[in-house]
XYZ file of C-alpha atoms in Angstrom:
372
model
C 1.100 16.595 -9.579
C 2.999 13.113 -9.563
C 1.825 12.398 -5.709
C -1.413 9.544 -4.798
C -2.582 8.891 -1.342
C -3.007 5.489 0.240
C -5.317 5.922 3.112
C -5.789 2.620 5.307
C -8.419 4.499 7.028
C -6.716 4.026 10.519
C -8.844 3.426 13.453
C -7.087 5.068 16.318
C -7.440 4.908 20.052
C -9.985 6.301 22.118
C -11.533 6.545 18.247
C -14.400 4.301 16.125
C -14.817 2.841 13.191
C -17.064 4.901 12.049
C -14.823 7.989 12.870
C -12.486 6.928 10.806
C -14.493 6.116 7.827
C -15.833 10.553 8.179
C -12.123 11.364 8.734
C -11.403 9.197 4.632
C -14.304 10.897 3.234
C -12.740 14.057 4.701
C -9.396 13.245 3.650
C -9.922 12.501 0.164
C -12.560 15.681 -0.601
C -9.783 17.896 1.131
C -6.817 15.898 -0.372
C -8.795 16.331 -4.188
C -8.704 20.222 -3.787
C -4.897 19.776 -2.485
C -4.213 17.925 -5.894
C -3.257 15.027 -5.418
C -3.478 12.372 -7.936
C -5.202 9.654 -6.632
C -6.998 8.079 -3.677
C -6.056 4.678 -3.169
C -8.150 2.668 -0.247
C -5.554 -1.147 1.147
C -7.528 -3.720 2.262
C -6.286 -5.651 5.901
C -8.256 -7.773 7.422
C -8.494 -9.100 11.069
C -6.318 -5.445 12.194
C -8.904 -3.670 15.260
C -7.261 -0.457 13.688
C -7.881 -0.537 9.534
C -11.208 -0.028 9.236
C -10.639 -0.387 5.548
C -11.117 -4.615 5.018
C -13.664 -4.458 2.257
C -11.848 -2.181 -0.832
C -14.388 -1.386 -3.231
C -16.954 0.124 -1.130
C -14.785 2.789 0.354
C -13.555 3.142 -3.641
C -18.152 3.578 -3.587
C -17.624 5.660 -0.470
C -14.949 7.897 -1.811
C -15.944 8.472 -5.693
C -19.659 10.013 -4.662
C -18.179 12.069 -1.775
C -15.374 13.667 -4.349
C -15.738 15.022 -8.260
C -12.087 14.526 -9.870
C -9.721 12.188 -8.142
C -9.097 8.904 -9.946
C -10.372 6.377 -6.288
C -8.981 3.083 -6.724
C -7.885 -0.294 -4.478
C -4.130 -0.613 -3.284
C -4.855 -3.158 -2.754
C -7.796 -5.761 -3.988
C -6.012 -9.209 -2.503
C -7.097 -11.753 -4.944
C -6.973 -14.506 -2.585
C -9.544 -13.976 -1.302
C -11.885 -13.646 -3.924
C -12.398 -14.535 -7.753
C -11.897 -12.095 -10.645
C -15.241 -12.172 -12.028
C -16.674 -10.675 -8.603
C -13.437 -8.085 -8.092
C -14.879 -6.932 -12.001
C -17.813 -7.362 -11.082
C -18.050 -4.909 -7.933
C -15.715 -2.090 -9.795
C -17.405 -2.384 -12.497
C -20.217 -1.188 -10.797
C -19.050 2.088 -9.022
C -16.964 2.517 -12.746
C -20.963 2.921 -14.667
C -21.597 5.697 -12.079
C -18.460 7.292 -11.853
C -16.652 6.277 -15.365
C -12.866 6.729 -15.785
C -11.746 7.723 -11.984
C -11.418 4.558 -10.648
C -8.303 2.571 -10.393
C -8.498 -1.620 -9.515
C -5.304 -1.773 -8.258
C -4.454 -5.957 -7.341
C -2.069 -7.417 -4.964
C -1.066 -11.009 -4.783
C -1.152 -11.259 -0.397
C -3.769 -14.348 -0.440
C -1.435 -16.250 -2.191
C 1.847 -14.668 0.257
C -0.227 -15.090 3.352
C -0.940 -19.330 2.243
C 3.198 -19.099 1.183
C 3.967 -18.337 4.490
C 1.967 -20.441 6.683
C 2.872 -23.181 4.514
C 7.190 -23.288 5.718
C 9.708 -20.450 4.910
C 10.473 -18.570 1.304
C 12.613 -20.137 -1.589
C 14.890 -17.217 -0.773
C 14.999 -16.916 2.781
C 18.519 -17.985 3.054
C 18.975 -15.390 0.952
C 17.540 -12.676 2.817
C 19.210 -14.264 5.779
C 22.546 -13.090 4.828
C 21.286 -10.048 3.260
C 20.844 -9.015 7.008
C 23.874 -10.522 7.771
C 25.008 -7.609 5.701
C 23.472 -4.738 7.729
C 21.351 -1.330 5.773
C 22.974 0.037 1.971
C 22.870 3.285 1.162
C 21.983 3.401 -2.852
C 22.526 6.892 -4.158
C 21.105 9.159 -1.264
C 18.249 6.441 -0.569
C 18.364 4.271 2.134
C 17.872 0.320 1.690
C 17.456 -1.824 4.968
C 18.517 -5.768 5.351
C 14.983 -7.748 4.419
C 12.201 -8.358 7.430
C 12.519 -11.693 8.127
C 8.896 -12.886 8.699
C 9.989 -17.223 9.576
C 8.567 -15.651 13.418
C 5.454 -15.208 12.440
C 5.180 -17.575 9.966
C 4.978 -19.534 13.282
C 2.032 -18.458 14.354
C -0.631 -21.163 13.786
C -3.310 -18.070 14.761
C -1.555 -16.814 10.993
C -3.298 -20.277 9.704
C -6.879 -20.037 11.215
C -6.619 -16.732 9.411
C -6.322 -17.747 5.863
C -8.764 -20.233 6.108
C -11.838 -17.781 7.152
C -11.036 -15.786 4.142
C -12.218 -18.958 2.248
C -14.979 -20.961 1.809
C -13.488 -24.443 3.022
C -11.581 -26.483 0.313
C -11.545 -23.493 -1.822
C -7.862 -23.259 -3.926
C -6.927 -19.685 -4.993
C -5.718 -19.989 -9.243
C -2.096 -18.852 -10.175
C -1.933 -14.901 -9.956
C -1.375 -14.930 -13.585
C -3.976 -17.018 -14.429
C -6.131 -14.509 -12.484
C -4.417 -11.670 -13.957
C -4.927 -13.046 -17.570
C -9.226 -13.600 -16.166
C -9.666 -9.979 -14.818
C -8.636 -8.872 -18.351
C -10.681 -11.498 -20.029
C -13.680 -9.939 -18.744
C -13.218 -6.557 -19.065
C -12.404 -6.952 -21.875
C -15.146 -9.334 -22.809
C -12.751 -11.765 -24.320
C -13.459 -14.491 -21.801
C -14.299 -17.815 -23.605
C -17.008 -18.543 -21.030
C -18.880 -16.000 -19.644
C -19.717 -12.228 -19.527
C -19.335 -10.370 -16.888
C -22.285 -7.129 -16.285
C -21.091 -4.967 -15.021
C -17.696 -4.888 -15.631
C -17.191 -6.134 -19.085
C -15.916 -2.647 -21.158
C -15.808 -0.876 -18.225
C -13.473 2.175 -17.989
C -10.574 0.366 -15.117
C -6.720 1.231 -14.148
C -5.985 -2.364 -13.916
C -2.544 -2.362 -11.480
C -0.813 -4.515 -10.107
C 1.143 -4.295 -6.240
C 4.336 -5.884 -5.457
C 7.018 -5.677 -2.765
C 9.152 -7.827 -4.676
C 11.164 -9.049 -8.049
C 8.871 -11.840 -8.001
C 5.583 -12.832 -9.136
C 3.405 -9.490 -9.124
C 6.455 -7.296 -10.441
C 6.888 -10.133 -13.809
C 3.375 -10.531 -14.554
C 2.467 -6.928 -14.726
C 5.790 -6.120 -15.965
C 4.135 -8.844 -18.776
C 0.996 -8.203 -19.800
C 1.910 -3.724 -19.728
C 0.110 -3.301 -16.380
C 0.981 -0.430 -14.914
C 3.365 -1.202 -11.689
C 3.378 0.021 -7.489
C 6.324 -1.129 -5.861
C 5.814 -0.947 -1.818
C 8.308 0.818 -0.249
C 6.661 1.853 2.938
C 6.056 -2.171 3.598
C 9.781 -3.798 2.217
C 11.748 -0.682 2.190
C 14.564 -3.873 1.149
C 13.312 -4.998 -1.895
C 11.968 -1.906 -3.041
C 14.681 -1.930 -6.306
C 14.730 -5.455 -6.299
C 11.015 -4.851 -7.329
C 11.291 -1.873 -10.139
C 13.885 -3.984 -12.178
C 12.415 -7.383 -12.189
C 8.805 -4.493 -13.861
C 11.059 -2.694 -15.799
C 13.136 -6.019 -17.400
C 9.980 -8.105 -18.010
C 7.884 -5.146 -19.793
C 6.313 -5.589 -23.051
C 3.503 -2.736 -24.368
C 0.113 -3.255 -25.279
C -2.768 -1.561 -25.590
C -3.326 -0.203 -21.864
C 0.663 1.262 -22.591
C 3.588 1.566 -24.750
C 6.390 2.465 -21.602
C 6.533 1.450 -18.085
C 4.461 3.561 -15.208
C 6.179 2.390 -11.852
C 4.119 4.094 -8.615
C 6.271 3.614 -5.380
C 4.848 4.135 -1.932
C 6.302 5.717 1.153
C 5.114 6.752 4.381
C 5.390 9.760 5.701
C 4.666 12.762 8.280
C 5.459 16.068 7.539
C 4.202 19.166 9.702
C 5.419 22.850 10.970
C 8.085 22.580 12.130
C 11.153 18.632 12.379
C 10.530 18.507 16.652
C 6.050 18.429 15.560
C 7.376 15.699 12.835
C 8.619 13.827 15.152
C 6.604 14.053 17.524
C 3.525 13.140 15.292
C 5.118 10.369 14.329
C 5.718 9.180 17.920
C 3.190 6.292 17.958
C 4.185 4.467 14.521
C 6.345 2.137 15.993
C 4.305 0.905 18.435
C 1.149 0.319 15.165
C 4.347 -1.733 12.677
C 5.145 -3.978 16.393
C 1.342 -4.726 16.142
C 1.931 -5.774 13.117
C 5.057 -7.373 13.443
C 3.817 -10.008 15.864
C 1.334 -11.455 14.205
C -1.537 -9.027 16.367
C -2.999 -7.351 13.967
C -3.553 -4.062 13.502
C -3.676 -2.427 16.802
C -5.675 0.842 17.207
C -2.979 3.756 16.236
C -1.856 5.051 19.424
C -0.600 8.185 20.335
C 2.649 9.198 21.034
C 2.683 8.896 25.454
C 0.864 5.465 24.799
C 3.804 4.623 22.696
C 6.072 5.776 25.312
C 4.427 3.638 27.740
C 5.369 1.250 26.239
C 8.360 -1.265 27.479
C 10.525 -1.671 24.608
C 12.787 -4.416 24.560
C 15.889 -4.225 22.760
C 14.114 -7.142 19.816
C 11.156 -5.141 19.650
C 13.320 -2.320 17.903
C 14.465 -4.440 15.535
C 11.586 -5.466 15.090
C 10.836 -1.915 13.344
C 13.365 -0.417 12.651
C 13.523 -0.655 8.705
C 9.733 0.863 8.523
C 10.440 3.809 11.054
C 13.594 4.233 9.797
C 12.579 4.500 6.070
C 9.717 6.417 7.788
C 9.950 10.127 5.817
C 9.607 12.967 9.631
C 10.272 16.462 9.115
C 9.523 20.201 8.104
C 8.140 19.794 4.277
C 10.697 21.080 2.627
C 12.691 18.091 4.630
C 10.338 15.818 3.506
C 9.731 16.597 -0.210
C 13.997 16.841 0.022
C 13.560 12.869 0.646
C 10.446 11.539 -1.713
C 12.787 13.462 -4.647
C 14.691 11.032 -3.353
C 13.155 8.131 -3.891
C 11.707 9.033 -7.415
C 14.998 9.483 -8.515
C 16.671 6.436 -7.322
C 13.313 4.473 -8.262
C 12.900 6.031 -11.323
C 9.379 6.663 -9.889
C 6.558 7.911 -12.191
C 4.457 8.878 -8.709
C 4.771 8.149 -5.246
C 1.649 6.971 -2.911
C 1.879 8.470 0.032
C 0.842 6.629 4.058
C 0.492 8.946 6.378
C -0.956 8.660 10.021
C -1.163 10.408 12.744
C -3.811 10.122 16.289
C -5.234 13.560 14.710
C -7.347 13.778 12.259
C -6.050 17.575 11.606
C -2.303 16.720 12.333
C -2.843 14.189 9.367
C -4.300 16.454 6.340
C -2.263 18.748 7.179
C 0.349 16.809 7.186
C -0.724 16.210 3.098
C -1.423 19.896 2.306
C 2.246 20.837 3.749
C 3.496 18.159 1.240
C 1.369 19.463 -1.440
C 2.502 23.225 -1.386
C 6.000 21.895 -0.753
C 5.758 19.234 -3.869
C 5.208 21.426 -5.932
C 6.725 24.085 -5.680
C 10.326 24.939 -7.615
């Protein structure tokens, strides 16, 4: 099976965090039965609609509730904690569930600081590309880059970044942090040993949304790489290309290994799938306006929003690249994504308001994917 799952532990409107966590555990058990390869948990903060703020805690719960499926983080944000603490947490989980745990690492903590500091170095190029509009590459939609400049000007973003670290703390360079993680795991760190953690049978992954430092670090250290089509569809091709160009064989990998993420909603018919996906645009809008993910709305709640042209443009790239339809239609779209990116696996995120619809979506997709 070359499909895996990324779960944000979404809180839906009218639901509670407890409901979200119980649904995550249920979905993980079902996903194992459906044959999915991995079950990853995300890290998000300041989001009323996402319960996954502490991936290590959720991973421990999911690993205990399952027996075969790999469980991991998509991703731990090293801008918010030290390499030692991440290795100790995941080493502790591995001690009880050896050979099943993935330590996925992201640099969103650093990206948050960079965004609040000012426009990215490539902002002018992104704006020029945005004016060119959508591209279709061998059947895969590549929308223009999302402009983060308006979000970067919101003062609460800087306040949130400060709350995620101790006062005066400095986040080291991402490459240095990854080297520390690998040294602690391998028992070669010059200053200390991580117990638990040293010798843990973890797969270390790097997650990235562009061809920048995350892709470079993953390639140069010979680690597997996860590229975000569902978060940043405009730059997925550059991300995987940069990773492959930088790749050097390591003890972990002889050749590059890529997983690509995608949003998908599957139902028995295209019309039903579109009905289930109606809340997605309003949910994305809440993230893109800086308010943090709201509890996932019903279709009726989304329809009741007074949509403006600016709102629609704000979410267009995410809505247009969500795979929504009947099982065959979505499976074919995902095969295009795999072919164009050269992905070895796909990482699927599905959010619906009703839990049974989300479970059924993953079940239908697994059946269609495995069908010749």
